[in-house]
CSV table of C-alpha atoms in Angstrom, one decimal:
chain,number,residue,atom,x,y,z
A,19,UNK,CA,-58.4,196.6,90.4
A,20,UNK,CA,-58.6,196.5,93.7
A,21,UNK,CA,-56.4,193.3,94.2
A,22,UNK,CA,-53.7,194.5,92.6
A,23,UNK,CA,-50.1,194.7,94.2
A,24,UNK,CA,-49.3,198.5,94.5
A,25,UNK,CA,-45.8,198.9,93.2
A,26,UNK,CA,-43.7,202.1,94.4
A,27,UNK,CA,-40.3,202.8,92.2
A,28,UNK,CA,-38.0,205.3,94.0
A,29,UNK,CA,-34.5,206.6,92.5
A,30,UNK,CA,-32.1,208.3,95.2
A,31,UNK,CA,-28.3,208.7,94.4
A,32,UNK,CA,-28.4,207.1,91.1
A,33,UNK,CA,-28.8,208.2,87.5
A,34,UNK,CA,-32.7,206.9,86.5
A,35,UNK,CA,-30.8,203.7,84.1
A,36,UNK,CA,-32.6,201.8,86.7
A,37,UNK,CA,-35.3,202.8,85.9
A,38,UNK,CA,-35.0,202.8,82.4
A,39,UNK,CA,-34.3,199.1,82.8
A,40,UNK,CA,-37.9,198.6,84.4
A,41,UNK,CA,-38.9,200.5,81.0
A,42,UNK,CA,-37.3,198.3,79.2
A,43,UNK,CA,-39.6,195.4,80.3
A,44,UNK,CA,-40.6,195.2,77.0
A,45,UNK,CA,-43.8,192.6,76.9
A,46,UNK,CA,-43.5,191.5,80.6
A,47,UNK,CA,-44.5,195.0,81.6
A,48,UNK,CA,-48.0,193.7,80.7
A,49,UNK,CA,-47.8,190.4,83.0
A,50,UNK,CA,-46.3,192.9,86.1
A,51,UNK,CA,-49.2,195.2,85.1
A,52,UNK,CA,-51.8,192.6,85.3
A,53,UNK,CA,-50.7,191.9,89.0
A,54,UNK,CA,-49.8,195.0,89.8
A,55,UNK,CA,-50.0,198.6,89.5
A,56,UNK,CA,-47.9,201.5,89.7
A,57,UNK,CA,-48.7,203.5,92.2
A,58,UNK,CA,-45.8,205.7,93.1
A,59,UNK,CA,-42.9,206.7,91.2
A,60,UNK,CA,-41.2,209.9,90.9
A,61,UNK,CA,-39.5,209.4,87.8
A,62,UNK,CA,-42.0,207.6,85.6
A,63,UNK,CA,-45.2,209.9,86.9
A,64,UNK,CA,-46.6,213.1,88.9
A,65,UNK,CA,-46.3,212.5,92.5
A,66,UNK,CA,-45.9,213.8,95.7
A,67,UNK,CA,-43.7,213.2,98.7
A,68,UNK,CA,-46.1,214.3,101.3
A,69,UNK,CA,-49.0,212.1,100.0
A,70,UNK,CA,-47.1,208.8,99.3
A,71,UNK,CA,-49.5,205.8,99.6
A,72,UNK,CA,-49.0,202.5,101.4
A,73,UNK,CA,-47.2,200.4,98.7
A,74,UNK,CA,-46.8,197.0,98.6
A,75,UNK,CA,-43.8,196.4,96.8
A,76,UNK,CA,-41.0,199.0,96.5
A,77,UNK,CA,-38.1,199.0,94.4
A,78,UNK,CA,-35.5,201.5,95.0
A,79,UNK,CA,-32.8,202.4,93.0
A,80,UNK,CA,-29.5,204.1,93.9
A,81,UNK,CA,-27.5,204.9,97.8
A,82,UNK,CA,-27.4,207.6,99.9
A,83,UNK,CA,-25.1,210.1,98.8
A,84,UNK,CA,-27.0,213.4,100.7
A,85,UNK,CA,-29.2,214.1,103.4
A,86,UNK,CA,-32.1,214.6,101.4
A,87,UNK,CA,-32.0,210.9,100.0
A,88,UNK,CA,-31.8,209.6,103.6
A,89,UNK,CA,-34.7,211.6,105.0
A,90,UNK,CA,-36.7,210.1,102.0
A,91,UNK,CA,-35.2,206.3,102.3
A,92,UNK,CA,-36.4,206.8,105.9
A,93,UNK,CA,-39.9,207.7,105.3
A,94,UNK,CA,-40.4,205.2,102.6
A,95,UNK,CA,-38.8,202.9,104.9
A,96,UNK,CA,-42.3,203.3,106.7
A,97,UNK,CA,-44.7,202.9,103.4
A,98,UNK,CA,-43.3,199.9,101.9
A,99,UNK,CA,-44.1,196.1,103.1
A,100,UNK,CA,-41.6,195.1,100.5
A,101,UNK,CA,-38.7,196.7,99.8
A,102,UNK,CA,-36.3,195.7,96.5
A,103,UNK,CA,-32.7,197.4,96.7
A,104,UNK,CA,-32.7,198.0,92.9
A,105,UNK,CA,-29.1,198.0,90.8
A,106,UNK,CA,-25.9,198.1,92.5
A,107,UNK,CA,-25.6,202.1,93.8
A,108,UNK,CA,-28.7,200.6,96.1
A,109,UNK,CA,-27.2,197.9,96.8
A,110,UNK,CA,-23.2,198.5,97.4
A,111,UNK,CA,-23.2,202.2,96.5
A,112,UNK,CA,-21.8,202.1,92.9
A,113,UNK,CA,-19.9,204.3,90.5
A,114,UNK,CA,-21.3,207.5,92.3
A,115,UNK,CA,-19.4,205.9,95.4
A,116,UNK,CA,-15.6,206.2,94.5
A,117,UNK,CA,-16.4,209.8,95.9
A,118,UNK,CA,-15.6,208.6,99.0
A,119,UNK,CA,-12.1,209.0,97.8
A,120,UNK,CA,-12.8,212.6,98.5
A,121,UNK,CA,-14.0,214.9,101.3
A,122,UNK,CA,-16.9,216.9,101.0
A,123,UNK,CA,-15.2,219.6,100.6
A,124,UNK,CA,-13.3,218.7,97.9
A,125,UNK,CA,-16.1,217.0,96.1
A,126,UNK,CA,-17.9,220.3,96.2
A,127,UNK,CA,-15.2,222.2,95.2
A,128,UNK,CA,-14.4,220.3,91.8
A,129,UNK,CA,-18.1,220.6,90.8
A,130,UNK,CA,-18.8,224.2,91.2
A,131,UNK,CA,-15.5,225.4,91.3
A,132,UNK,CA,-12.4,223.9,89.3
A,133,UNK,CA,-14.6,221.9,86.7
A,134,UNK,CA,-14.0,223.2,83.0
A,135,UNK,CA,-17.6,223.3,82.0
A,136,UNK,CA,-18.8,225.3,85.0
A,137,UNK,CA,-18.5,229.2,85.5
A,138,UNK,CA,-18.4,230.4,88.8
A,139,UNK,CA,-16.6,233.7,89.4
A,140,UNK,CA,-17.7,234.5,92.7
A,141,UNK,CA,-17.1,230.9,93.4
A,142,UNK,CA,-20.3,230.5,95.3
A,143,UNK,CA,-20.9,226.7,96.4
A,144,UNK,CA,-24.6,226.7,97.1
A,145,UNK,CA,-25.6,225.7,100.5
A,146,UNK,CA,-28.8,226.9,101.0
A,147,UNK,CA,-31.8,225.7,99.9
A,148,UNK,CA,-30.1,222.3,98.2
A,149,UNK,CA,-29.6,219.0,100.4
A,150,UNK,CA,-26.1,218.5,101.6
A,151,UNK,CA,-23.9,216.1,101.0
A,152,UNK,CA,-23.5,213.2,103.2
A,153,UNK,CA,-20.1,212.6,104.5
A,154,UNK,CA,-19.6,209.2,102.4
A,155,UNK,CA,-21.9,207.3,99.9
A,156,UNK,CA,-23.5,204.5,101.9
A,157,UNK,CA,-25.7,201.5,100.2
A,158,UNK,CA,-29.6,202.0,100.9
A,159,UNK,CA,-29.2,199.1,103.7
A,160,UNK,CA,-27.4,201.5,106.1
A,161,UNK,CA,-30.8,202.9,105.6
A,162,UNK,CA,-33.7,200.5,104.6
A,163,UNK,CA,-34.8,197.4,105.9
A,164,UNK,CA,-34.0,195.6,102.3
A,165,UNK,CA,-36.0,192.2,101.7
A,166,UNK,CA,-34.5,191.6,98.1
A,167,UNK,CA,-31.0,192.7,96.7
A,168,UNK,CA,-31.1,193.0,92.5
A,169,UNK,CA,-27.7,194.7,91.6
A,170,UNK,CA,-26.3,195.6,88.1
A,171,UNK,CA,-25.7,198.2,86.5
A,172,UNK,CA,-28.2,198.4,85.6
A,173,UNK,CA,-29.8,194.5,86.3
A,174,UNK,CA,-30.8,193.0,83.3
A,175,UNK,CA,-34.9,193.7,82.4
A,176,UNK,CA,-35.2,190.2,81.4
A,177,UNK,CA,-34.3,188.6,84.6
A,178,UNK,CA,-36.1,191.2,86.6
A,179,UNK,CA,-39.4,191.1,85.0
A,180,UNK,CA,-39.2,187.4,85.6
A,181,UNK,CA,-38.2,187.8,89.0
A,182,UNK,CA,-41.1,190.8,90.1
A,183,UNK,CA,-43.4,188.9,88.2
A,184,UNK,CA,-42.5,185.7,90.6
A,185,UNK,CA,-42.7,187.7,93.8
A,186,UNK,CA,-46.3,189.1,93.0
A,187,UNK,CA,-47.6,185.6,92.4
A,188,UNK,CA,-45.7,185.0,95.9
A,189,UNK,CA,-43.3,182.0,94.5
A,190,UNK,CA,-40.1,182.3,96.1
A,191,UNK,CA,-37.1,183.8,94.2
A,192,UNK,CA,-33.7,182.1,93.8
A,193,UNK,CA,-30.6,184.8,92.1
A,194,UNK,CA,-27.5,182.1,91.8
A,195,UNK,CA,-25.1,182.4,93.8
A,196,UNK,CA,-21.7,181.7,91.9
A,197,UNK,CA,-19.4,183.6,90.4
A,198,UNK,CA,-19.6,184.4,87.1
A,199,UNK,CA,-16.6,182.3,85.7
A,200,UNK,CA,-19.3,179.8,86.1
A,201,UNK,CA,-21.1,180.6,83.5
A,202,UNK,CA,-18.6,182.1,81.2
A,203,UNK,CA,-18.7,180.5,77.3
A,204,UNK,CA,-14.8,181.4,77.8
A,205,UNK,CA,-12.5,178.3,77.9
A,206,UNK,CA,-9.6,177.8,80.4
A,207,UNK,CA,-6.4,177.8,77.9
A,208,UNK,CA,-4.5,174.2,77.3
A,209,UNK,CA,-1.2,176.2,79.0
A,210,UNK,CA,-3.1,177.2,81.9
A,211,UNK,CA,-4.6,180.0,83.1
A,212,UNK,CA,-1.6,181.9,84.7
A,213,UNK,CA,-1.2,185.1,83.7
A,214,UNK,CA,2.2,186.8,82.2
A,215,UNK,CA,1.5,190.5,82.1
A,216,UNK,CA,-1.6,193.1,82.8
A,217,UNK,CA,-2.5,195.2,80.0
A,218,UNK,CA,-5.8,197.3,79.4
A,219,UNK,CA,-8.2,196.6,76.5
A,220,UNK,CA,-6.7,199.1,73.6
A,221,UNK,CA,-2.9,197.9,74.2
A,222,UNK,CA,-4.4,194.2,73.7
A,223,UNK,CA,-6.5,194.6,70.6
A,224,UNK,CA,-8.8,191.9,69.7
A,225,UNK,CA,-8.7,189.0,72.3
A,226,UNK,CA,-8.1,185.7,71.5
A,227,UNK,CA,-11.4,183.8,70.9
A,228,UNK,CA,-13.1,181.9,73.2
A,229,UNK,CA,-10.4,181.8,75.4
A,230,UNK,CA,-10.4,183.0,78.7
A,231,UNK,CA,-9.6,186.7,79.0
A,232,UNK,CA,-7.3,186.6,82.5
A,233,UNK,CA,-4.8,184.2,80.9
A,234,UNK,CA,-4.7,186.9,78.0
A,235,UNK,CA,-3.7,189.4,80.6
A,236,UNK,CA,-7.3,191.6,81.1
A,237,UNK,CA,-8.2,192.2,84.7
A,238,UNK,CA,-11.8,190.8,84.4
A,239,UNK,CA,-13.1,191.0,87.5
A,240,UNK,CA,-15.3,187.7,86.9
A,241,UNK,CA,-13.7,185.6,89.3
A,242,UNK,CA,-15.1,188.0,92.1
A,243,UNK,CA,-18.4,189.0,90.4
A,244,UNK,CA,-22.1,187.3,90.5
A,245,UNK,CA,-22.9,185.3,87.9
A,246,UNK,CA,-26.5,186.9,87.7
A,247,UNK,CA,-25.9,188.8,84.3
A,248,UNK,CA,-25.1,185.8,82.4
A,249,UNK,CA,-21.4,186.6,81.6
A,250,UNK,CA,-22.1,188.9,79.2
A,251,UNK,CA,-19.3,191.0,78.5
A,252,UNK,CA,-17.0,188.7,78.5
A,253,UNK,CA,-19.0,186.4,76.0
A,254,UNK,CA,-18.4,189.7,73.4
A,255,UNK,CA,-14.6,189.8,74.5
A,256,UNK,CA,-15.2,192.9,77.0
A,257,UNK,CA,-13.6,192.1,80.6
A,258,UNK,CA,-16.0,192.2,83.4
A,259,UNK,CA,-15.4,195.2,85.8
A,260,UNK,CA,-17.9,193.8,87.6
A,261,UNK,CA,-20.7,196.0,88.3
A,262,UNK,CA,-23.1,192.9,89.4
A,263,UNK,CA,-21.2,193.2,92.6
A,264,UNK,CA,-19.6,190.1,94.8
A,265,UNK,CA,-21.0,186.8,95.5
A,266,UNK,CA,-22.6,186.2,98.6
A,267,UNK,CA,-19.5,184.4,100.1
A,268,UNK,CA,-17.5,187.6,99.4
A,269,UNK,CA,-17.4,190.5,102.0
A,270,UNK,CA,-15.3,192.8,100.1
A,271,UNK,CA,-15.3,192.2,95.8
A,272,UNK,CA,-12.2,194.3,95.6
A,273,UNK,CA,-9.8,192.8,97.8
A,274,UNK,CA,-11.2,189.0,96.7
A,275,UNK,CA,-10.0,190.2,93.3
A,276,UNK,CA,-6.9,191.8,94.2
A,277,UNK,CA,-6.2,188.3,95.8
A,278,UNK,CA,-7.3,186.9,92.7
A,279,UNK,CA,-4.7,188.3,90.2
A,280,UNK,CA,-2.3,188.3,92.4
A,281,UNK,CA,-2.0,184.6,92.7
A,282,UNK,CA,-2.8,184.1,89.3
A,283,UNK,CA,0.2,186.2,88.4
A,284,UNK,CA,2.8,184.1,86.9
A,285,UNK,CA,1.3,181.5,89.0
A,286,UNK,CA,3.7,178.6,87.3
A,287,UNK,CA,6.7,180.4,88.0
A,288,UNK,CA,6.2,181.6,91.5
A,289,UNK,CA,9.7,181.0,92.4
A,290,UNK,CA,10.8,183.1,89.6
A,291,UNK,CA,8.9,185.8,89.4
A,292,UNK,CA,9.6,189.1,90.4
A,293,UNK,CA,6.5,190.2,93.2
A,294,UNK,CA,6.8,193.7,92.6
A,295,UNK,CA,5.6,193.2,89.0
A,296,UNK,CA,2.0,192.7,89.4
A,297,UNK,CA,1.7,195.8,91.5
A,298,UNK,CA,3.7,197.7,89.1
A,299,UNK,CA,1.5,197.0,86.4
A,300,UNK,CA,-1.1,198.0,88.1
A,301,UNK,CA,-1.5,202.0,88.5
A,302,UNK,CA,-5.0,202.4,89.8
A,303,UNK,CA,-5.9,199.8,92.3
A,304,UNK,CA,-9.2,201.0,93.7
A,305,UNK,CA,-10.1,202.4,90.2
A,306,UNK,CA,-10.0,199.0,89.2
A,307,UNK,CA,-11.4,196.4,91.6
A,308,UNK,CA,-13.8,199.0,93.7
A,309,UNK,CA,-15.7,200.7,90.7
A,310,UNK,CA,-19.1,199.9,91.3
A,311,UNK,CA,-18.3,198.2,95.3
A,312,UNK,CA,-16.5,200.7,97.1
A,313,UNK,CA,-19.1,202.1,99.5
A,314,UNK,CA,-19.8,198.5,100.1
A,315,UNK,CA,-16.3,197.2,100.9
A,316,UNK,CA,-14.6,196.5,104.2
A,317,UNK,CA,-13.1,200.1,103.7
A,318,UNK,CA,-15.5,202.5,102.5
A,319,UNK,CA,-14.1,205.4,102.2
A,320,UNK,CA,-10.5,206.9,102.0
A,321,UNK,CA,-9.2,207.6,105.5
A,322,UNK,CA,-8.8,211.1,106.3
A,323,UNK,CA,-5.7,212.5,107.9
A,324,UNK,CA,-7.1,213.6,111.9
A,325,UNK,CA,-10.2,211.1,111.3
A,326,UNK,CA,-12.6,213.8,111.2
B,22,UNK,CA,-2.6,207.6,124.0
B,23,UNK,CA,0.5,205.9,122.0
B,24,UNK,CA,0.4,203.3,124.4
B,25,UNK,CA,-2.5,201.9,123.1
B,26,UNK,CA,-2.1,201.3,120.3
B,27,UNK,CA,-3.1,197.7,118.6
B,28,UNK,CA,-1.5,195.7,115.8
B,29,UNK,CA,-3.0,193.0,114.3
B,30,UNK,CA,-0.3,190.2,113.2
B,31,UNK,CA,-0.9,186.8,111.1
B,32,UNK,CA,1.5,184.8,111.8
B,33,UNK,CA,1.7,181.1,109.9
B,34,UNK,CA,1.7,177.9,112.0
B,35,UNK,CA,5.0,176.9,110.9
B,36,UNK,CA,7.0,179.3,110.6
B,37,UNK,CA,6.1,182.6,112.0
B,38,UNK,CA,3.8,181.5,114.8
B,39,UNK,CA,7.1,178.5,116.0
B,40,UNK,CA,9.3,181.9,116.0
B,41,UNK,CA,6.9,183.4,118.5
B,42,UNK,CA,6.4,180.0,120.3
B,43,UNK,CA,10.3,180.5,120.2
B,44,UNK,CA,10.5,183.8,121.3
B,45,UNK,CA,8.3,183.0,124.5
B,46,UNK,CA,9.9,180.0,125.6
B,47,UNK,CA,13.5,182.3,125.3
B,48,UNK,CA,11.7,184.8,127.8
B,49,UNK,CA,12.5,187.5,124.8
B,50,UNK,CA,11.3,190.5,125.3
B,51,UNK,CA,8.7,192.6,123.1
B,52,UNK,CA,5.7,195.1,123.6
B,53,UNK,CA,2.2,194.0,124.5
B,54,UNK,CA,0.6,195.7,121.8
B,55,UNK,CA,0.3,193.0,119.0
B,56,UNK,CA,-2.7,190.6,118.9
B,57,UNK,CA,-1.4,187.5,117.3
B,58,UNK,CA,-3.7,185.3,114.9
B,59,UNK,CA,-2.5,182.4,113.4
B,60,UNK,CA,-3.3,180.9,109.9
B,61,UNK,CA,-2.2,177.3,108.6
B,62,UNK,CA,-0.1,179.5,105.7
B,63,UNK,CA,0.8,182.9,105.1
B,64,UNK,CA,-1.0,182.0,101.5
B,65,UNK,CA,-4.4,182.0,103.5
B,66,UNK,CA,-4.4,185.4,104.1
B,67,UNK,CA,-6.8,187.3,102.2
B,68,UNK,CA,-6.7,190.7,101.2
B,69,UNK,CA,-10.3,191.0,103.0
B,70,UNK,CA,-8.6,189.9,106.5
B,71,UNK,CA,-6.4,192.5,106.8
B,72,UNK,CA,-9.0,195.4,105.3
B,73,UNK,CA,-11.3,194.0,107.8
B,74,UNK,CA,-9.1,194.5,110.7
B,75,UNK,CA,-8.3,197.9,109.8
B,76,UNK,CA,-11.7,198.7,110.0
B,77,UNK,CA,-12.6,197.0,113.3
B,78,UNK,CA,-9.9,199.4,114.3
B,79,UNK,CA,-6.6,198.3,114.1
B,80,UNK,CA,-3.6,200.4,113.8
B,81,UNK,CA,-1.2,198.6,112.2
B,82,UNK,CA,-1.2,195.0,110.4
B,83,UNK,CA,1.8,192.9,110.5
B,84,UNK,CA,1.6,190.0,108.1
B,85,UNK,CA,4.8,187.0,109.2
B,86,UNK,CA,5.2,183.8,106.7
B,87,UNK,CA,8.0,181.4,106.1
B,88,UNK,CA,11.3,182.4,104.6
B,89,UNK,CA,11.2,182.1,100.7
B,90,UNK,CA,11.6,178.4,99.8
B,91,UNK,CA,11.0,177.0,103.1
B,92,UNK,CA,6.8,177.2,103.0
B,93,UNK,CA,5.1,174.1,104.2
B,94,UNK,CA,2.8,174.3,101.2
B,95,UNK,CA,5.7,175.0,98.6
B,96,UNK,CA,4.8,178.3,97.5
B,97,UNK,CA,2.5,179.9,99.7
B,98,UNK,CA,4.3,182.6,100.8
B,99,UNK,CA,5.4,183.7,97.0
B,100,UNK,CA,1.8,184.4,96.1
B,101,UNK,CA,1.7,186.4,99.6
B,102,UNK,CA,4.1,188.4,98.9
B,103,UNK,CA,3.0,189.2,95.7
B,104,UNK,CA,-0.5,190.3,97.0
B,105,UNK,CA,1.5,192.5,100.0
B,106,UNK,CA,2.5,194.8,97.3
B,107,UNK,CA,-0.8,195.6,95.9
B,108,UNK,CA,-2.2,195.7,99.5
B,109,UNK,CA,0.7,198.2,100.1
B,110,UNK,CA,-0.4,200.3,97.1
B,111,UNK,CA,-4.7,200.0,97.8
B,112,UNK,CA,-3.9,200.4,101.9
B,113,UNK,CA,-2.0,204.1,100.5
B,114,UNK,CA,-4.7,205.1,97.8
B,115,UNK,CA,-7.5,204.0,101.5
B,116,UNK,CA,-5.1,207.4,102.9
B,117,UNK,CA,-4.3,204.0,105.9
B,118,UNK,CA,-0.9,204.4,104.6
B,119,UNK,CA,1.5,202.0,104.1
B,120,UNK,CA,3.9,202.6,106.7
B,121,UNK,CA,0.8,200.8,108.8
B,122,UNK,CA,0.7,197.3,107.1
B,123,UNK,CA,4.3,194.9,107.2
B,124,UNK,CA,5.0,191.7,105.9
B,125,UNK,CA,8.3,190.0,106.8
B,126,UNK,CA,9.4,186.2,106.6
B,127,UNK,CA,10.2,185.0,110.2
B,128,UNK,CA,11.0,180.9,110.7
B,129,UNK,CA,10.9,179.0,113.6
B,130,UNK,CA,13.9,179.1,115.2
B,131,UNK,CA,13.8,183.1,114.7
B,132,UNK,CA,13.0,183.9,118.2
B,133,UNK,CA,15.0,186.9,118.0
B,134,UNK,CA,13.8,188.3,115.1
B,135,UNK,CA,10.4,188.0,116.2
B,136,UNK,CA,11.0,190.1,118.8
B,137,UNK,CA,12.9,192.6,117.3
B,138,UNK,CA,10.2,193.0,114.1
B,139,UNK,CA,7.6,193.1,117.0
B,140,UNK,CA,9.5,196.0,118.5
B,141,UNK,CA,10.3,197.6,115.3
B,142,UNK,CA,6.6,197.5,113.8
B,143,UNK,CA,5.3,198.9,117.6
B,144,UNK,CA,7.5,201.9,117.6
B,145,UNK,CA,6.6,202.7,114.0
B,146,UNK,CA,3.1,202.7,115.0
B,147,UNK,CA,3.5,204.5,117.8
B,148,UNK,CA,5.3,207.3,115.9
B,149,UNK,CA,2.7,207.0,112.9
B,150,UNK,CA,-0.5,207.3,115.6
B,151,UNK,CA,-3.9,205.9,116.5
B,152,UNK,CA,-5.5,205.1,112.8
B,153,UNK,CA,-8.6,207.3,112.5
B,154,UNK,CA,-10.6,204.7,110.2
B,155,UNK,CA,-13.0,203.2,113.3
B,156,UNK,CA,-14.1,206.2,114.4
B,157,UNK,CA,-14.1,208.6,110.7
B,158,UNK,CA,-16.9,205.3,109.5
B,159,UNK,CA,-18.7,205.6,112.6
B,160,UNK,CA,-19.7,209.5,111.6
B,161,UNK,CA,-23.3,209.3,111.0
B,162,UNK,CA,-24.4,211.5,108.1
């Protein structure tokens, strides 16, 4: 017992699917339990913050969205030799990071306030006693000292288990490092893969088979995505909105994409064709390429008017 | 403060970057405000270039090509322009604005119009303000 790799799993501003995808190891639970043990972890057991032990491995799973999450990233900061940024809110900030769009203020506002489900006469927003809010999302490396990156939304359990179970026999680990196009079943169509007009899913209907879904006029965010999940939404004719997160050659996965489509855009005709088009077509830009990236991205959060 | 403001401009080596080569060797005019960087084509810039110098704090980003039809690459400029409009849209939705970010076509015997896009982008600026960005990310907490 006493050789075994203490594993720590920590969830901050996420929603537990992480960890639900550890739970999901299925079998290879038993090979990561013959290495290892759980030592710590919050959602899965009892613990308590003030008596954390010295782990060796930690795997951590959403950003920093309040000050509460940051004074705890800090301390286990401290604990862990090994720290794994666990599903993309760790490591580019996520869904829960379009709130950026947003002040504090308003954030706060629409949850206790204006949302349908809630009643709030006195419109109290509680301060007291509850952590605050942060002023932006920011990924767990602002943070953490991070020695492994896993994103997805949640990352695939197969690969993961294979991976951990890798790192506690100490072999080294390799994610790949292209895009997922790469490994796409989809083929490029015979006319080219330009594409004519952008539609969403339900105004499409069924894709075409097996042919690539940009060419069909879906913004799948492939081109800009890592190729770590295997391609598989597009390989059951969903478009990738990539929540994987960019390549390692990409600084920013929303702009790349916006890039992207906009060459690709009636790329035969580009003497011809009207520029405004694209951006017509497109109503919600950061909605679109920055859902799962945006506290990540060259420009993290909206800009507010007086920069305070 | 208006005074110091910075602009960020990409400027293509045939075209755009020959009309400031142009404008210089005229003794033209223009305010000292932009920082000129020049790419082989206006079709190398990247969405992620101009993103990236509004966050290291520019306050406006002037983007210069090659007059429609007359890019060194054929059609560089075309798939520019197209991606200007959706920069123009994300750089609104960011609350940068898109009053801050220009993209013109400037050859290079347009000495003159260098200078006077120059003049016209610094004075919007100026009137626009300092961008906020640099120092709103630099918050902690």
């Amino acid at each position: 017992m006493a050789d075994k790799a203490k594993i720590g799993t920590m969830w901050l501003g996420g929603c537990s699917g992480c960890h639900l995808s550890i739970a999901d190891f299925h079998e290879s639970l038993l090979d990561v339990l013959e290495l290892a043990e759980f030592e710590f972890s919050p959602v899965l057991m009892d613990t308590k913050y003030d008596e954390v032990p010295e782990l060796d491995v930690l795997i951590v799973e959403g950003g920093i969205r309040n000050d509460e999450n940051r004074e705890l990233a800090e301390m286990l900061n401290e604990k862990a030799k090994f720290i794994i940024c666990y599903g993309t809110c760790a490591c580019y900030g996520g869904i829960p990071g379009l709130g950026n769009l947003f002040t504090v203020d308003e954030l706060e506002e629409e949850a206790y306030i204006n949302s349908l489900s809630t009643v709030n006469p006195d419109k109290i927003i509680p301060n007291e006693e509850v952590p605050h809010l942060e002023s932006r999302v920011r990924p767990l490396e602002d943070v953490m000292d991070i020695d492994l990156m896993v994103p997805g939304c949640p990352p695939r359990s197969d690969v993961v288990a294979q991976a951990v179970v890798a790192l506690l026999k100490g072999e080294t680990i390799e994610l790949p490092t292209t895009n997922l196009c790469e490994v796409c079943p989809r083929e490029k169509p015979p006319e080219g893969l330009a594409m004519d007009f952008i539609k969403r899913q339900f105004e499409v209907g069924a894709p075409e088979k097996d042919l690539c879904l940009i060419s069909q006029g879906l913004v799948c965010m492939g081109p800009a995505t890592v190729s770590l999940c295997g391609a598989e939404c597009p390989s059951i004719a969903i478009q990738c909105r990539g929540c994987y997160g960019p390549t390692a050659k990409v600084l920013d996965q929303g702009a790349k994409m916006v890039s992207a489509i906009a060459s690709d855009y009636g790329i035969d005709e580009d003497k011809t064709v009207d520029p405004e088009e694209v951006a017509n077509q497109l109503d919600d830009i950061v909605g679109t390429f920055y859902t799962y990236t945006l506290p990540a991205a060259l420009v993290p959060a909206k800009m507010q008017k007086g920069g305070k | 403060m208006a005074e110091d403001i910075k602009i960020v401009m990409f400027c293509c080596n045939w075209c755009s970057y020959g009309g400031a080569d142009t404008a210089g060797t005229a003794r033209m005019q223009y305010p000292p405000n932009i920082r000129v960087i020049r790419v082989m084509c206006s079709g190398r810039i990247d969405p992620q270039f101009v993103l990236k110098a509004f966050k290291e704090g520019a306050d406006g980003v002037f983007v210069a090509g090659c007059h429609m039809g007359d890019c060194h690459y054929d059609a560089g400029n075309y798939k520019l322009d197209r991606r200007m409009r959706l920069l123009y849209k994300l750089v609104e939705d960011m609350g940068i604005g898109k009053e801050r970010l220009y993209h013109d076509w400037i050859s290079a015997s347009e000495g003159e119009k260098f200078s006077e896009s120059v003049k016209m982008m610094v004075n919007r600026i100026k009137e626009l303000g300092p961008a906020h960005l640099k120092d709103q990310l630099e918050v902690e907490g």
